[in-house]
């Protein structure tokens, strides 16, 4: 018998009767696919699919024809929504952007590494995008430390050198905003580009806002607060958003409109998404993938240790400090919890500073931005050797001198998140170490996850494995992508359906989606149709 979720006072028998009466009362539903397509792919008609599922005489399997029909519908509806979003943002610009030929070499004079072949190819794609009369909407997806920032800053310089366009560079936190501002100042030393920083704690906000309005600032770096209503740009030509994986489809459309018709958009993410998911999340964007590691970067050696052997690790830490290297020590919680046995950052800080007096700092999400900034500056300036932290350091904190990271209760984190945390080290030219600490009684699944992380530094491979082990609804990046989770479709079991939907959506005229209106509504993907171009 089918099993339903019931409300108080309603029995299974009554509910089954209501469902059957409803289904019997529906005479027919016009299908959005033709009979040949249904037959070829072993799909039943939409109404028959529902009748079969509600009257199944055995447990419905994920690979049954009826279940696969619903999964395909959901995937196809999602791709139609992304196609419509793409149409909305791909408006014609008034003009392409011509830039100074030597601006790239002026920037690279201050960059210590030679660009990889992969980086050079992506720069050509970016050049083509901004010169085009079609609005750029591109995502650079690259592993932690793969060199996305330098590409975005070269592009920013080119846009600033083109008819005095302005650039807004948005980072997810004040810490990262300040780091990117400092990087830009160094790289733009030999140019005439005027740069400023605008965050919540900036003291001279009004002066900077006035200069943005009059065009006296070419590049402004800040958090998402750069798009408050009171902030006006004289001639915004490019928006760059770092770590954008929390932006969904509607936010991306809204973003493309804020800059106006002549403003290009570049998004960047260090959250690796498996190839099977890429089209389903970012089908409205052009995608560039950075897969080559920058020259000189060495793989991070990863070790898995039980936390009861922490005393064996202390001599290693002392040795690293002796060689003037620095250490991240990551804990999941700020304070101790009675319900959770995770190690808390505060208590860990108190115990570590007894072993390493006057050498330890503490940072977590509960601190004010000024306090966080003060601690990070101390760490960057080598005033402290060990930084005890929650996952607040997961994104973007760049300390080339830090070559060791310890992660407490590592089995409680997802693979992708562990990989992001591991990416805080290995940013200099020295060998780096990641130590994953765990408590006793690890589950088989947890053992597999830690083994995978130990075996590879490839974020894309890790994301694929994460997908298999944790499921698509739980994977970091998919869950946070802003997209609605799939109810029926599964990228592992239904990989062939994802591929079929990608092929079929290319045959659809984006100006004629009326045929699929009910499909989009049914799978909760219709909101993008209501968003008009202006």
XYZ file of C-alpha atoms in Angstrom:
534
model
C 0.000 0.000 0.000
C 1.180 3.566 -0.580
C 2.216 5.333 2.626
C 1.309 9.017 3.072
C 2.251 11.689 5.582
C -0.950 12.355 7.509
C -2.397 15.263 9.445
C -4.088 14.802 12.827
C -7.497 13.099 12.588
C -6.989 11.670 9.074
C -6.519 7.913 8.602
C -4.484 6.151 5.913
C -7.617 4.475 4.563
C -9.499 7.780 4.179
C -6.496 9.491 2.606
C -5.954 6.664 0.095
C -9.607 6.937 -0.900
C -9.295 10.713 -1.422
C -6.173 10.279 -3.553
C -7.763 7.550 -5.694
C -10.956 9.576 -6.179
C -8.861 12.608 -7.223
C -6.801 10.611 -9.715
C -9.911 8.916 -11.137
C -11.537 12.320 -11.544
C -8.756 13.616 -13.813
C -9.796 12.745 -17.359
C -6.514 13.584 -19.073
C -3.511 15.889 -18.937
C -1.817 17.199 -22.065
C 1.733 15.907 -21.917
C 4.601 18.283 -22.731
C 6.497 15.540 -24.595
C 5.402 13.815 -27.789
C 4.572 10.098 -27.893
C 7.743 9.173 -29.791
C 9.937 10.738 -27.094
C 7.992 8.945 -24.315
C 8.166 5.592 -26.083
C 11.858 5.901 -26.942
C 12.792 6.629 -23.305
C 10.320 4.182 -21.712
C 8.385 6.980 -20.010
C 4.665 6.688 -19.270
C 2.324 9.613 -19.833
C 2.275 12.087 -16.953
C -1.135 11.050 -15.549
C -0.405 7.334 -15.910
C 2.898 7.838 -14.081
C 1.048 9.235 -11.072
C -1.599 6.542 -11.086
C 1.079 3.854 -11.212
C 3.080 5.387 -8.374
C 0.021 5.815 -6.132
C -1.192 2.280 -6.792
C 2.094 0.412 -6.817
C 1.765 -3.110 -5.416
C 5.405 -3.185 -4.386
C 8.021 -0.693 -3.210
C 8.816 1.794 -5.981
C 12.501 1.628 -6.875
C 14.547 4.681 -7.846
C 15.259 3.057 -11.218
C 11.632 2.230 -12.078
C 10.270 3.749 -15.314
C 7.685 5.829 -13.427
C 10.203 7.241 -10.945
C 12.635 7.997 -13.779
C 9.895 9.934 -15.603
C 9.473 12.271 -12.613
C 13.245 12.579 -12.168
C 13.673 13.508 -15.838
C 10.865 16.065 -15.640
C 12.505 17.714 -12.652
C 15.941 17.880 -14.332
C 14.454 19.190 -17.586
C 12.375 21.835 -15.753
C 15.513 22.999 -13.957
C 17.471 23.353 -17.204
C 14.568 25.254 -18.814
C 14.646 27.687 -15.878
C 18.404 28.193 -16.285
C 17.983 28.674 -20.055
C 15.428 31.408 -19.397
C 17.727 33.034 -16.822
C 20.544 32.995 -19.374
C 18.311 34.742 -21.916
C 17.472 37.477 -19.383
C 21.083 38.300 -18.486
C 22.544 38.009 -22.011
C 21.396 41.429 -23.112
C 23.311 43.489 -25.666
C 25.858 45.987 -24.320
C 26.084 49.469 -25.822
C 29.702 48.735 -26.679
C 32.509 46.277 -26.086
C 35.428 47.353 -23.907
C 38.755 48.181 -25.566
C 41.660 48.223 -23.157
C 45.315 49.176 -23.057
C 47.506 46.435 -24.520
C 50.273 46.778 -21.915
C 48.107 46.852 -18.770
C 48.453 43.075 -18.273
C 52.271 43.220 -18.318
C 52.232 46.151 -15.833
C 50.236 43.984 -13.398
C 52.346 40.859 -13.894
C 55.529 42.855 -13.118
C 54.440 42.673 -9.467
C 53.307 39.049 -9.532
C 55.926 36.552 -8.281
C 54.838 33.594 -10.449
C 54.518 32.939 -14.159
C 50.900 32.281 -15.175
C 50.047 28.671 -16.037
C 48.834 27.711 -19.522
C 45.372 27.169 -18.018
C 45.360 30.718 -16.587
C 46.481 32.213 -19.918
C 43.675 30.416 -21.785
C 41.074 31.711 -19.320
C 42.451 35.265 -19.686
C 41.792 34.983 -23.438
C 38.187 33.945 -22.685
C 37.779 36.937 -20.348
C 39.267 39.320 -22.937
C 36.855 38.016 -25.556
C 33.922 38.429 -23.131
C 34.564 42.088 -22.288
C 35.275 43.009 -25.918
C 32.012 41.378 -26.994
C 28.768 43.332 -27.355
C 26.957 40.579 -25.466
C 26.985 40.985 -21.693
C 29.550 38.779 -19.936
C 28.238 36.434 -17.271
C 31.044 33.996 -16.462
C 32.048 31.783 -13.563
C 35.670 30.860 -12.890
C 35.643 27.671 -10.891
C 39.018 26.739 -9.471
C 40.357 24.721 -6.596
C 41.682 26.442 -3.478
C 44.918 28.278 -4.301
C 44.578 27.740 -8.064
C 45.121 31.424 -8.971
C 41.650 32.875 -9.587
C 42.358 36.203 -7.854
C 45.198 37.274 -10.167
C 42.968 36.641 -13.216
C 40.156 38.744 -11.755
C 42.517 41.622 -10.902
C 44.093 41.617 -14.392
C 40.564 41.782 -15.829
C 39.662 44.611 -13.415
C 42.729 46.601 -14.561
C 41.771 46.138 -18.210
C 38.218 47.365 -17.605
C 39.451 50.377 -15.571
C 41.785 51.307 -18.436
C 38.879 51.228 -20.898
C 37.081 54.626 -21.074
C 37.262 55.146 -17.298
C 34.921 52.298 -16.412
C 34.682 51.444 -12.710
C 34.951 47.987 -11.126
C 33.295 46.664 -7.953
C 35.073 43.694 -6.350
C 32.969 41.923 -3.707
C 34.327 39.386 -1.215
C 32.264 37.413 1.346
C 33.965 38.770 4.497
C 35.717 41.915 5.674
C 38.881 39.890 6.315
C 39.007 38.724 2.710
C 38.031 42.178 1.377
C 40.989 43.742 3.168
C 43.357 41.045 1.889
C 42.199 41.525 -1.717
C 42.518 45.312 -1.352
C 46.134 44.925 -0.179
C 46.858 42.514 -3.065
C 45.358 44.939 -5.597
C 47.410 47.871 -4.215
C 50.633 45.868 -4.701
C 49.734 44.615 -8.170
C 48.507 48.013 -9.447
C 51.627 49.876 -8.229
C 52.776 50.812 -11.748
C 49.324 51.841 -13.011
C 47.245 55.005 -12.571
C 44.246 53.037 -11.282
C 42.761 54.528 -8.089
C 41.715 51.858 -5.580
C 39.783 52.080 -2.319
C 38.241 49.816 0.311
C 34.639 50.077 1.499
C 33.407 47.821 4.316
C 31.202 48.180 7.370
C 34.173 49.327 9.466
C 35.604 51.832 6.928
C 35.980 55.177 8.789
C 35.573 57.578 5.817
C 32.542 55.935 4.154
C 30.871 59.147 3.002
C 34.007 60.386 1.244
C 34.426 57.072 -0.627
C 30.731 56.959 -1.611
C 31.030 60.510 -3.020
C 34.134 59.538 -5.019
C 32.372 56.485 -6.479
C 29.522 58.720 -7.627
C 31.887 61.216 -9.271
C 34.132 58.543 -10.795
C 37.264 59.452 -8.787
C 37.626 55.815 -7.662
C 38.292 53.234 -10.401
C 38.254 50.018 -8.349
C 36.432 49.561 -5.062
C 36.880 46.422 -2.970
C 34.345 45.488 -0.303
C 31.677 43.075 0.897
C 28.147 42.684 -0.523
C 27.291 45.981 1.160
C 28.747 47.613 -1.981
C 25.260 47.235 -3.419
C 23.366 49.262 -0.857
C 20.919 51.698 -2.489
C 22.849 54.764 -1.379
C 25.975 53.649 -3.265
C 25.972 54.952 -6.855
C 28.656 54.453 -9.497
C 29.401 56.943 -12.240
C 30.201 54.280 -14.841
C 30.240 50.713 -13.490
C 31.714 48.377 -16.108
C 32.453 45.166 -14.177
C 31.258 43.384 -11.040
C 33.508 40.675 -9.578
C 32.147 38.417 -6.861
C 34.526 36.134 -4.988
C 33.192 32.922 -3.392
C 29.742 33.273 -4.927
C 28.432 29.730 -4.271
C 25.597 31.037 -2.090
C 24.126 33.001 -4.994
C 21.064 31.357 -6.531
C 19.489 31.945 -9.940
C 17.266 34.856 -8.874
C 20.177 36.588 -7.120
C 22.302 36.201 -10.240
C 19.600 37.816 -12.387
C 19.212 40.642 -9.876
C 22.982 41.146 -9.848
C 23.198 41.373 -13.635
C 20.651 44.220 -13.611
C 22.270 46.273 -10.852
C 25.269 47.121 -12.983
C 23.194 48.294 -15.938
C 23.306 47.242 -19.562
C 27.024 47.859 -20.074
C 28.270 46.086 -16.946
C 29.916 42.663 -17.221
C 29.773 40.138 -14.374
C 32.492 37.729 -13.244
C 31.813 35.189 -10.489
C 34.453 33.037 -8.801
C 34.136 29.948 -6.643
C 36.644 27.654 -4.960
C 33.869 25.186 -4.108
C 34.392 22.307 -6.548
C 31.122 21.045 -8.046
C 31.114 17.601 -9.711
C 30.713 17.641 -13.489
C 27.387 15.793 -13.194
C 26.000 18.768 -11.245
C 27.554 21.686 -13.161
C 24.862 22.159 -15.801
C 22.104 21.783 -13.204
C 23.481 24.571 -11.027
C 25.284 26.922 -13.419
C 23.537 26.333 -16.752
C 22.885 30.089 -17.071
C 26.616 30.928 -16.960
C 29.673 30.483 -19.135
C 32.098 28.393 -17.098
C 35.898 28.406 -16.999
C 37.592 25.717 -14.921
C 41.040 26.250 -13.394
C 42.511 22.795 -12.980
C 46.270 23.473 -13.115
C 48.142 24.256 -9.920
C 50.292 27.434 -10.018
C 54.009 26.898 -10.662
C 55.974 26.197 -7.497
C 53.006 25.026 -5.419
C 53.646 21.700 -3.675
C 51.069 19.101 -2.659
C 49.973 19.166 0.968
C 50.889 16.031 2.944
C 47.790 14.840 4.830
C 47.905 12.646 7.942
C 45.018 11.071 9.878
C 45.552 10.695 13.647
C 43.392 9.781 16.679
C 43.064 12.817 18.968
C 44.309 10.809 21.968
C 47.755 10.921 20.296
C 47.834 14.723 20.260
C 50.887 14.697 22.553
C 52.864 12.996 19.742
C 52.130 15.962 17.455
C 53.319 18.723 19.819
C 57.057 18.161 19.025
C 56.265 18.577 15.306
C 54.552 21.914 16.020
C 57.494 23.102 18.102
C 59.816 22.166 15.252
C 57.715 24.169 12.739
C 57.746 27.215 15.011
C 61.522 26.848 15.449
C 61.820 27.129 11.638
C 59.628 30.280 11.801
C 56.555 28.599 10.287
C 52.960 29.159 11.465
C 50.049 26.873 12.311
C 46.240 26.881 11.981
C 44.356 24.849 14.620
C 40.688 24.420 13.651
C 37.858 23.444 16.029
C 34.151 23.085 15.137
C 32.542 25.056 17.994
C 33.200 28.314 19.843
C 32.127 27.124 23.316
C 31.805 23.645 24.888
C 28.465 21.956 24.259
C 26.838 19.365 26.504
C 25.080 17.799 23.517
C 28.052 17.687 21.168
C 31.475 16.339 22.033
C 33.266 18.465 19.455
C 36.298 20.271 20.781
C 35.524 23.934 21.385
C 37.856 26.625 20.085
C 37.850 28.614 23.337
C 38.824 25.688 25.589
C 41.398 24.513 23.030
C 42.904 28.011 22.955
C 43.180 27.994 26.768
C 44.946 24.622 26.795
C 47.324 25.344 23.873
C 48.521 28.681 25.262
C 49.795 26.812 28.339
C 52.108 24.810 26.055
C 52.934 27.775 23.788
C 52.741 30.879 26.020
C 52.365 34.251 24.210
C 52.294 32.511 20.829
C 48.597 31.703 20.337
C 45.657 33.728 18.986
C 41.939 32.917 18.797
C 39.471 33.856 16.049
C 35.814 32.894 15.620
C 32.542 34.198 14.209
C 31.475 35.703 17.541
C 34.222 38.348 17.455
C 33.676 41.830 16.054
C 35.182 42.592 12.629
C 37.790 44.860 14.265
C 38.844 42.105 16.678
C 39.048 39.558 13.840
C 41.111 42.000 11.819
C 43.489 42.613 14.719
C 44.080 38.859 15.232
C 44.596 38.200 11.499
C 47.076 41.101 11.294
C 49.035 39.663 14.246
C 49.144 36.297 12.479
C 50.145 37.826 9.134
C 52.850 39.900 10.833
C 54.159 36.782 12.658
C 53.392 38.227 16.113
C 51.643 34.917 16.932
C 52.622 31.457 15.695
C 49.407 29.469 16.197
C 45.902 30.624 15.250
C 43.108 28.657 16.933
C 39.961 29.094 14.874
C 36.495 27.877 14.015
C 35.657 27.397 10.315
C 35.587 31.214 9.914
C 38.987 30.785 8.214
C 37.549 28.357 5.656
C 37.253 30.976 2.920
C 40.035 33.141 1.595
C 42.402 33.734 4.532
C 45.789 33.840 2.810
C 48.874 33.384 5.007
C 51.749 32.038 2.838
C 53.959 31.476 5.898
C 51.433 29.060 7.490
C 52.398 25.533 6.467
C 50.601 23.362 9.044
C 46.890 22.931 9.809
C 45.318 20.682 12.463
C 41.583 19.978 12.205
C 39.840 18.624 15.303
C 36.913 16.179 14.924
C 37.652 15.980 11.212
C 35.171 13.129 10.748
C 32.330 15.564 11.554
C 33.083 17.733 8.499
C 32.124 17.083 4.893
C 34.928 16.183 2.484
C 34.623 19.382 0.492
C 34.722 21.513 3.630
C 37.812 19.675 4.890
C 39.442 20.324 1.517
C 38.591 24.042 1.774
C 40.125 24.178 5.253
C 43.218 22.282 4.114
C 43.623 24.941 1.410
C 44.576 27.525 4.046
C 48.094 26.043 3.911
C 50.239 25.188 0.898
C 50.045 28.768 -0.358
C 53.795 29.388 -0.168
C 56.712 27.466 -1.661
C 57.327 25.205 1.366
C 56.073 21.687 2.001
C 52.847 21.837 4.012
C 51.113 19.464 6.390
C 47.459 18.824 7.224
C 46.682 16.707 10.301
C 43.134 15.352 10.576
C 42.306 14.454 14.182
C 39.402 12.133 15.018
C 37.797 10.515 18.055
C 37.487 6.742 18.532
C 34.762 4.560 16.995
C 34.804 5.994 13.492
C 32.016 4.769 11.205
C 33.002 2.996 7.975
C 31.730 5.980 5.998
C 33.882 8.396 8.030
C 36.935 6.155 7.510
C 36.331 6.193 3.738
C 36.029 9.997 3.683
C 39.260 10.589 5.592
C 41.057 8.014 3.419
C 39.949 9.867 0.258
C 41.198 13.194 1.593
C 44.525 11.625 2.529
C 44.936 10.148 -0.967
C 44.390 13.263 -3.127
C 44.706 17.072 -3.236
C 42.386 17.334 -6.269
C 39.267 19.234 -5.160
C 37.213 18.140 -8.170
C 37.948 14.463 -7.539
C 37.099 14.966 -3.852
C 33.781 16.600 -4.800
C 32.879 13.586 -6.963
C 33.662 11.218 -4.081
C 31.725 13.454 -1.669
C 28.721 13.176 -3.953
C 28.844 9.373 -3.859
C 29.324 9.165 -0.102
C 27.040 11.940 1.150
C 24.364 12.356 -1.509
C 23.559 15.372 -3.671
C 21.407 17.164 -1.075
C 24.263 17.266 1.393
C 27.243 18.184 -0.758
C 28.859 21.515 0.041
C 28.288 23.842 -2.868
C 25.119 22.151 -4.089
C 23.293 22.675 -0.818
C 24.562 26.263 -0.651
C 24.138 27.072 -4.330
C 20.780 28.794 -3.884
C 19.123 26.241 -6.139
C 16.129 24.279 -4.842
C 17.139 20.731 -3.973
C 15.905 18.008 -6.296
C 13.126 15.863 -4.834
C 13.299 13.009 -7.349
C 16.472 13.360 -9.391
C 19.767 11.955 -8.185
C 22.958 12.751 -10.134
C 24.442 9.324 -9.381
C 21.491 7.071 -10.250
C 20.155 9.342 -12.998
C 23.348 10.483 -14.710
C 21.920 9.371 -18.076
C 18.810 11.502 -17.494
C 20.945 14.575 -16.796
C 22.773 13.971 -20.079
C 19.484 13.437 -21.980
C 17.969 16.637 -20.522
C 21.076 18.668 -21.490
C 20.717 17.424 -25.074
C 16.951 18.038 -25.245
C 16.975 21.537 -23.729
C 19.167 22.735 -26.605
C 16.264 21.988 -28.980
C 13.853 24.296 -27.110
C 13.111 27.835 -28.320
C 13.661 30.096 -25.253
C 11.037 32.523 -26.593
C 8.326 29.871 -26.521
C 8.081 28.234 -23.112
C 4.252 28.231 -22.883
C 4.265 24.539 -23.776
C 6.267 23.827 -20.599
C 4.526 26.250 -18.226
C 2.752 23.502 -16.237
C 5.946 21.461 -16.057
C 7.852 24.449 -14.607
C 5.084 25.230 -12.112
C 4.751 21.622 -10.989
C 8.465 21.321 -10.216
C 8.646 24.784 -8.598
C 10.916 26.247 -11.290
C 8.541 28.821 -12.777
C 9.568 32.025 -10.947
C 12.186 32.938 -13.542
C 9.506 33.240 -16.263
C 7.908 36.134 -14.376
C 11.178 38.138 -14.304
C 11.154 40.552 -17.228
C 14.249 42.050 -18.791
C 13.664 45.564 -17.434
